[in-house]
Coordinates of C-alpha atoms and ligand atoms in Angstrom, one line a residue:
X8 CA 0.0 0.0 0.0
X9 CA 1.1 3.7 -0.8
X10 CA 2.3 5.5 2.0
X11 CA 0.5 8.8 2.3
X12 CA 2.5 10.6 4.1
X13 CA 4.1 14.1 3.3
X14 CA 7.6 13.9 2.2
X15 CA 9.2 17.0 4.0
X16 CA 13.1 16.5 2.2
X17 CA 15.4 14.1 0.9
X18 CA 19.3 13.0 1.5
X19 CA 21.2 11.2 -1.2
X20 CA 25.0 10.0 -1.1
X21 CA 27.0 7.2 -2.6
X22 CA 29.7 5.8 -0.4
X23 CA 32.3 3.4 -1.5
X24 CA 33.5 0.2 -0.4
X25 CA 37.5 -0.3 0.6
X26 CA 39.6 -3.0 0.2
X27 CA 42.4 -3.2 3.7
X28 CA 45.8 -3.7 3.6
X29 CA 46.3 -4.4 7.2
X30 CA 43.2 -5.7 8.4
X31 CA 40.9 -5.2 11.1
X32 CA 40.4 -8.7 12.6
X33 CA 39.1 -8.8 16.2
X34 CA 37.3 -6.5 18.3
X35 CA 36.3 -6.0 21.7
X36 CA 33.9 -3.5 23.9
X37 CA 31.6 -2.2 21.2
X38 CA 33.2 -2.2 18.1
X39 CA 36.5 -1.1 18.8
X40 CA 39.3 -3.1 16.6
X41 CA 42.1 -4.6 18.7
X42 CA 44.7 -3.8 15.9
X43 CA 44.7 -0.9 13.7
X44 CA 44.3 -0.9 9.9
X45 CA 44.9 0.5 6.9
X46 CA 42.6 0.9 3.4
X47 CA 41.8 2.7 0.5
X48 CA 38.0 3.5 -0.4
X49 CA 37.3 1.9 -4.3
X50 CA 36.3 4.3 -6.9
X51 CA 33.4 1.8 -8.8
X52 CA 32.1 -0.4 -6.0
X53 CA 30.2 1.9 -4.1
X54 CA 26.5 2.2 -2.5
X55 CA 23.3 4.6 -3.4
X56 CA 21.4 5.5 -0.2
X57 CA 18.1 7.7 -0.7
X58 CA 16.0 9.1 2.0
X59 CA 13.2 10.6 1.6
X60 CA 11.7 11.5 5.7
X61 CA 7.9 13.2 6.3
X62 CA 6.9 13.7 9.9
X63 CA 5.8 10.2 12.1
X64 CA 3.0 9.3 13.9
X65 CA 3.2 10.2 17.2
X66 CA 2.9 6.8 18.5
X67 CA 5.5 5.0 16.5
X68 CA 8.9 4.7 18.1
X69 CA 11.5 4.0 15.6
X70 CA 9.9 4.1 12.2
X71 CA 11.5 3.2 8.7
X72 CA 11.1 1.1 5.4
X73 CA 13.9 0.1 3.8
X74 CA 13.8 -0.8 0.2
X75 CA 17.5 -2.6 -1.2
X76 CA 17.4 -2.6 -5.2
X77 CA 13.9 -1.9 -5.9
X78 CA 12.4 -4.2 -3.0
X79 CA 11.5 -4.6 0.1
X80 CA 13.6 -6.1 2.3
X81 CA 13.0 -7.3 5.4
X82 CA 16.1 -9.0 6.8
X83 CA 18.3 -5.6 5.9
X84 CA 15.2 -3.7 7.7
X85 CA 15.9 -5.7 10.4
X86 CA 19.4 -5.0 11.0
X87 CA 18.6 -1.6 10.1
X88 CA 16.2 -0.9 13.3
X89 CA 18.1 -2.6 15.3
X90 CA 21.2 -0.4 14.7
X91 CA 19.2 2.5 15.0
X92 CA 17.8 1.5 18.2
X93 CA 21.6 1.9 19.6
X94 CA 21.9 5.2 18.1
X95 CA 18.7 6.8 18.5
X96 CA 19.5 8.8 21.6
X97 CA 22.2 10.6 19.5
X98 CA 19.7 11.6 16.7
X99 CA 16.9 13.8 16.9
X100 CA 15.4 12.4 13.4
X101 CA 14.4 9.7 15.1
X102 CA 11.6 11.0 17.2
X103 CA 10.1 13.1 14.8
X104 CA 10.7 11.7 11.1
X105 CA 9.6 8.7 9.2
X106 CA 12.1 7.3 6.9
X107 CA 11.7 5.8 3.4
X108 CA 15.0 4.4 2.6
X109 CA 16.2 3.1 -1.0
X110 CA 19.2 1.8 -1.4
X111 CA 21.6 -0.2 -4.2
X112 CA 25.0 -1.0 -4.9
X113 CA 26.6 -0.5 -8.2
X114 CA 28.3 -3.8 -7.7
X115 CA 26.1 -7.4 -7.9
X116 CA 25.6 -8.4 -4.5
X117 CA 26.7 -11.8 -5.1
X118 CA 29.8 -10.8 -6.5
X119 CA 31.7 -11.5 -2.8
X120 CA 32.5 -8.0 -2.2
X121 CA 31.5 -6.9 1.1
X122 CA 29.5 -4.5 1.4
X123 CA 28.8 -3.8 4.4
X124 CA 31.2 -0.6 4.3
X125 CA 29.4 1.0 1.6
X126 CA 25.9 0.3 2.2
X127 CA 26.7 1.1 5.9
X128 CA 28.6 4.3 5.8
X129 CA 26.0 5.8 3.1
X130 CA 23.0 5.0 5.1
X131 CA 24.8 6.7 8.0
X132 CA 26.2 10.4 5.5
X133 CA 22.1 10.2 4.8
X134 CA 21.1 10.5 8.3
X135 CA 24.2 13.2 9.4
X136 CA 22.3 15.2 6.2
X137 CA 19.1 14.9 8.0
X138 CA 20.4 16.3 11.1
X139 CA 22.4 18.8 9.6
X140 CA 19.1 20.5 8.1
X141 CA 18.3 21.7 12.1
X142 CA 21.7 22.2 13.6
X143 CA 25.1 22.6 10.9
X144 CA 28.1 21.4 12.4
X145 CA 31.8 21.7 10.1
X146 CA 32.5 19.7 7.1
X147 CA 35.3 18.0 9.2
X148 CA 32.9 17.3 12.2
X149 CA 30.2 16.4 9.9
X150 CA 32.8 13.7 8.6
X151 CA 34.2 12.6 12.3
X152 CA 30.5 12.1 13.1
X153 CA 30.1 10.1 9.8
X154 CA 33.0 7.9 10.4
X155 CA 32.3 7.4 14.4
X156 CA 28.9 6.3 13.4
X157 CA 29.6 3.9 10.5
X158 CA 31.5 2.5 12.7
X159 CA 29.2 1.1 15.0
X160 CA 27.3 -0.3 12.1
X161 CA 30.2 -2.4 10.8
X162 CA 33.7 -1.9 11.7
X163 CA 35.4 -1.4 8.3
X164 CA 32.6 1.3 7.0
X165 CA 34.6 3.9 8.8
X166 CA 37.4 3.8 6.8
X167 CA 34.9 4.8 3.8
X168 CA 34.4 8.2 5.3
X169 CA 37.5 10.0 2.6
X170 CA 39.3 9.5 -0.2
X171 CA 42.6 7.3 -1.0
X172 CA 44.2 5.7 2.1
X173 CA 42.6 5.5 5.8
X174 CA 43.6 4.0 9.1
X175 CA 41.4 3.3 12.1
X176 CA 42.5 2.1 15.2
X177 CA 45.1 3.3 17.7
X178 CA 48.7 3.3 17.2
X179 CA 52.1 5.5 18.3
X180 CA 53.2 5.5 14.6
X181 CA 50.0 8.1 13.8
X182 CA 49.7 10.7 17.0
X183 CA 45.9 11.3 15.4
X184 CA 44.8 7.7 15.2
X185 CA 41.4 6.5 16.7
X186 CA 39.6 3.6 18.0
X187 CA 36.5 5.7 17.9
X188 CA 36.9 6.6 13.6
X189 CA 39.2 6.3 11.0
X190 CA 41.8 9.5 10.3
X191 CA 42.9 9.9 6.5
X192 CA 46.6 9.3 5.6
X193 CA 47.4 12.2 3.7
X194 CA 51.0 12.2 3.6
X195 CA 50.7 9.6 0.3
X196 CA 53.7 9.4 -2.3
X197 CA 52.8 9.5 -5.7
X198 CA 53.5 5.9 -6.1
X199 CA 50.5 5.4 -4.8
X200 CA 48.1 7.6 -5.8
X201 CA 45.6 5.9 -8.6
X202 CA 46.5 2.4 -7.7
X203 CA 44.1 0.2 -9.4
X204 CA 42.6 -2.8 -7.6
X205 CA 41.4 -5.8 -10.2
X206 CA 38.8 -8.0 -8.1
X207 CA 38.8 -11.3 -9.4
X208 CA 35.8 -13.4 -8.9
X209 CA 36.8 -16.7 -7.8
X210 CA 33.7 -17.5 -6.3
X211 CA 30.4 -15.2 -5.7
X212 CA 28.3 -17.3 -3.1
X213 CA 27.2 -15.7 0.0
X214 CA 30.1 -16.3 2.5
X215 CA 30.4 -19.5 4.9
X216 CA 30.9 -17.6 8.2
X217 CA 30.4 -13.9 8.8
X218 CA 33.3 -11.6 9.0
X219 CA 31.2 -10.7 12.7
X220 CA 31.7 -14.6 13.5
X221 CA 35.4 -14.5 12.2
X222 CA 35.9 -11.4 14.5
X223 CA 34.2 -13.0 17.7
X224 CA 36.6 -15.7 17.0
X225 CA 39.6 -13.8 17.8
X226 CA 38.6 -13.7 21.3
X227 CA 40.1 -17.0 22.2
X228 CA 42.4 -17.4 19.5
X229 CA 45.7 -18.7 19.9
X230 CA 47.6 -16.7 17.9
X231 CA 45.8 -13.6 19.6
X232 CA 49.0 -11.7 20.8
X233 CA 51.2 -12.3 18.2
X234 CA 48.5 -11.3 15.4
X235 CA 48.2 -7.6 17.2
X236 CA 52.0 -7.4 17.5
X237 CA 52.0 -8.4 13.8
X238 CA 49.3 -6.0 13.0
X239 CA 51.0 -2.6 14.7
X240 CA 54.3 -3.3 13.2
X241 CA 53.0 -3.5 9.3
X242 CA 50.7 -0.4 10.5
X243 CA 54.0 1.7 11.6
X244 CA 55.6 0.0 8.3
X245 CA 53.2 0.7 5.9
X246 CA 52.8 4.2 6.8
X247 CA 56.3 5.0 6.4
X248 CA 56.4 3.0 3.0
X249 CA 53.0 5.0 2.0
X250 CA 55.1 8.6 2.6
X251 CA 58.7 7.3 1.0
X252 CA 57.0 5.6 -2.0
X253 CA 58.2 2.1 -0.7
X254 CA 56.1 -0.6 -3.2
X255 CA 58.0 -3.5 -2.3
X256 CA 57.6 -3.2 1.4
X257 CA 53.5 -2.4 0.4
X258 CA 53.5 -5.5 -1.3
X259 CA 55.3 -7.7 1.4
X260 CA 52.9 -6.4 4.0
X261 CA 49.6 -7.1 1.9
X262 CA 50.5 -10.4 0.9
X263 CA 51.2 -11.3 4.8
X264 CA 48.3 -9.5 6.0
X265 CA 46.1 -11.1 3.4
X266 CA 47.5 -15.0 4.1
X267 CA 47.9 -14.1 8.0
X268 CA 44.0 -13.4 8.0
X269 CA 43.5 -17.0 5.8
X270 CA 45.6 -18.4 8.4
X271 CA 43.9 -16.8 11.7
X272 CA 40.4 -18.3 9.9
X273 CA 42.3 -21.7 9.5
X274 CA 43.6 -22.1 13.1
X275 CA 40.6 -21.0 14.9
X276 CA 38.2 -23.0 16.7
X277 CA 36.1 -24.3 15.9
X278 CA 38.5 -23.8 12.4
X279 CA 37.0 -22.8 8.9
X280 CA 38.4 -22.3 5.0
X281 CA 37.1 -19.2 2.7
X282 CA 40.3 -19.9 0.0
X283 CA 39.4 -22.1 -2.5
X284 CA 41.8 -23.4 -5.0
X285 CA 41.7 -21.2 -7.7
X286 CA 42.3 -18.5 -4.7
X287 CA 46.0 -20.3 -4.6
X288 CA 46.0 -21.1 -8.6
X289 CA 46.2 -17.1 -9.0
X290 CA 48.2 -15.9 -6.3
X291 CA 51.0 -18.6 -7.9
X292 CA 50.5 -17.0 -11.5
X293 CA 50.8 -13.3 -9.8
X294 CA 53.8 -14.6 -7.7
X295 CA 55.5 -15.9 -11.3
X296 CA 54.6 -12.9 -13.4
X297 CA 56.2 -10.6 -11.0
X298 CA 59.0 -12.5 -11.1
X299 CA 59.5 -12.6 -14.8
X300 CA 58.1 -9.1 -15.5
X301 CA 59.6 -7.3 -12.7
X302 CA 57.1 -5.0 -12.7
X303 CA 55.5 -3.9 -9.0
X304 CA 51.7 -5.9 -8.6
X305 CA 50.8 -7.6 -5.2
X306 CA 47.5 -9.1 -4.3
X307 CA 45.9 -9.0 -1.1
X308 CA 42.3 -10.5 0.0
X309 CA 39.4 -10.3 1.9
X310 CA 37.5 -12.4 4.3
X311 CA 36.4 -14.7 0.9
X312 CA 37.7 -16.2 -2.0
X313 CA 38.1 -13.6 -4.4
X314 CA 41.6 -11.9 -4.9
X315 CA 42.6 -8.2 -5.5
X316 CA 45.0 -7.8 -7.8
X317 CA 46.8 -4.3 -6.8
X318 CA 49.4 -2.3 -9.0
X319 CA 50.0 1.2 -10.1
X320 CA 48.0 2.7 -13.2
X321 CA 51.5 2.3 -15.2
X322 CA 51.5 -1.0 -15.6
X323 CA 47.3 -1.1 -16.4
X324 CA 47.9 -2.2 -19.7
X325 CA 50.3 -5.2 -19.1
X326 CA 48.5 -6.4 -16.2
X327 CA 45.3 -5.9 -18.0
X328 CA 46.5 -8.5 -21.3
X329 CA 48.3 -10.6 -18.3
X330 CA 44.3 -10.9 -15.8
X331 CA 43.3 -11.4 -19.8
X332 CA 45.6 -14.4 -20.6
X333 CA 46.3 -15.9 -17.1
X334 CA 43.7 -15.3 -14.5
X335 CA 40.4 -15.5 -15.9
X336 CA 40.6 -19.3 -16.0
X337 CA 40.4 -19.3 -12.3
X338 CA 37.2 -16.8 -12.0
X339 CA 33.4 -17.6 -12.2
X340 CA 32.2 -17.1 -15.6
X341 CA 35.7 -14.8 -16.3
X342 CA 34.0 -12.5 -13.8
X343 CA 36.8 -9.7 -12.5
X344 CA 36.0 -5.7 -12.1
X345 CA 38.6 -3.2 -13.2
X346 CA 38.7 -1.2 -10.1
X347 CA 40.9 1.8 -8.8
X348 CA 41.4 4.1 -5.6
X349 CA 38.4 6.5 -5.6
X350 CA 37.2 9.7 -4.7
X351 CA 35.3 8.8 -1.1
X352 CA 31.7 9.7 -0.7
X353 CA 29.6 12.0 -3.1
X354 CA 26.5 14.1 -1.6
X355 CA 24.0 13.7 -4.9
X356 CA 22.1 16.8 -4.8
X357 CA 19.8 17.1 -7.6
X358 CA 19.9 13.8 -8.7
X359 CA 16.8 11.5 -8.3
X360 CA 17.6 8.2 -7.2
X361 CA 15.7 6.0 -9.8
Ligands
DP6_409 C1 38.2 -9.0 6.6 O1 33.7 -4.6 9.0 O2 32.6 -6.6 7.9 O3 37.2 -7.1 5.6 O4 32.5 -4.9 12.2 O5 31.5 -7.1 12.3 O6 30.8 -5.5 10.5 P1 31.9 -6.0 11.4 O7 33.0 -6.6 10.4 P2 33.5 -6.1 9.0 O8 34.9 -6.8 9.0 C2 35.8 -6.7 7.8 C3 37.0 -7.5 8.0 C4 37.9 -7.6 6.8 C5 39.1 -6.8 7.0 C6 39.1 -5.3 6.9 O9 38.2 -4.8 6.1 O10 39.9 -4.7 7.5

């Protein structure tokens, strides 16, 4: 049935997803990472949030319909309300609006890419707007607030808050670092600016176990300790190779970072797998090629199957005719997307979200 309430405004953003270099795995309290990380937002695999809010019924407490790709959906609804309900007390919206929210990602949501971070840290920009209509805070504030927030809805979305490279989580090698939001890295050679990021489809079923179960994991785990050691020492390392332009030592640390988290899934318990063979069948063919080409490429992954091929734009037509030639036997259906370092979040003004 058509709602016939008065729409009173509308917020639209598009948020991007971000792909870690040293991960956040583990957390403790609420939401707070027991190792910092590093990651850069993605320029194509991003989320549309729309919403449109007219006044509520007095009566209702929390009220909102959530739409994802054209229909309803009740199970992200869910999850929806219930993170609100944490929030609420923070947010005025939420005694006096009704929100109609629409939302879609430009990527398929089977393709394995988590999306939590986008869809997650463009719900919560929408909401900031919404606020921002009765009281204005800075744009710096504004994006704190938007990184605090995303946050508490999923850990990584708050590294989606800017552009290029972001860390969240504590550590002596950044004095501005938080457990609370993510700080951009701005000091960033030019090495690394436009690094592309190939995501190749090994396999796009939903995952096995949860990155939240993976994370609650990491509470007994043996390797505990030594994993937050590991994890402070590539942050301090990778910082300093970000500033002096260090590729090698980049590639070193994401290829560790991206086993180690394999690894910490492996030797957990109760234990689990998310690599699949074709996982290994491409990291052996980048391993070779870098070897015989010389040129600087390093892969890293995520809690799934898929693997990110990362290299500067330079080399894009090489490593394009080599993913061509020597990796797309290993992906579902020759499924990869050409991705790159993006931009961070976009306010759509006068667009309508169709
Ligand atoms: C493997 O942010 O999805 O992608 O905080 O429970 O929502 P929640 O977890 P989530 O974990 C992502 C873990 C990772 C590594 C990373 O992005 O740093």
């Amino acid at each position: 049935m058509e709602d016939s309430r008065k729409i009173l405004g509308k917020v639209h953003w598009q948020s991007p997803s971000n792909i870690a270099i040293v991960k956040y795995w583990g957390k403790k309290g609420i939401q707070i990472p027991i190792n910092p990380s590093i990651s850069f937002s993605l320029l194509k695999s991003y989320t549309e949030t729309e919403i449109k809010y007219s006044l509520k019924k007095s009566s209702e407490d929390i009220s909102a319909k959530f739409h994802f790709e054209g229909i309803k959906n009740d199970a992200f609804e869910n999850k929806i309300l219930n993170y609100f309900s944490q929030i609420k007390s923070d947010f005025q919206l939420f005694n006096k609006y009704h929100l109609e929210i629409k939302s879609k990602n430009t990527f398929p949501h089977s393709a394995g890419i988590a999306s939590s971070a986008s869809s997650m840290s463009a719900l919560v920009l929408c909401l900031l707007s919404i606020e921002q209509t009765e009281r204005k805070i800075s744009e710096d504030e504004f994006r704190k607030r938007a990184s605090y927030y995303s946050r508490l809805a999923s850990g990584s979305a708050c590294r989606s808050i800017k552009d290029g490279f972001s860390l969240w989580g504590e550590t002596d090698a950044f004095p501005s670092s938080s457990n609370d939001y993510a700080v951009q890295l701005s000091e960033i050679h030019s090495n690394f600016r436009e690094l592309q990021d190939a995501i190749l489809i090994v396999d796009s079923k939903q995952k096995k176990v949860s990155s939240t179960e993976g994370h609650r994991l990491m509470e007994n785990h043996p390797h505990k300790i030594a994993r937050i050691t590991q994890a402070n020492a590539h942050t301090a390392e990778l910082i300093a190779a970000l500033k002096t332009g260090d590729f090698s030592t980049f590639a070193r640390i994401s290829e560790i970072e991206a086993i180690g988290l394999h690894a910490l899934m492996m030797t957990s318990s109760p234990s689990y797998n998310l690599m699949e063979t074709n996982s290994l069948n491409i990291i052996e063919k980048i391993k070779a090629f870098r070897t015989k080409s010389g040129l600087d490429l390093c892969f890293t992954m995520d809690a799934g199957p898929n693997v990110h091929l990362i290299y500067p734009k330079l080399n894009q037509e090489k490593i394009t005719r080599f993913i061509e030639k020597e990796l797309l036997v290993y992906c579902e259906s020759d499924k990869w997307i050409a991705d790159e370092m993006g931009i961070g979040p976009i306010q759509l003004m006068n667009t309508t979200y169709e």
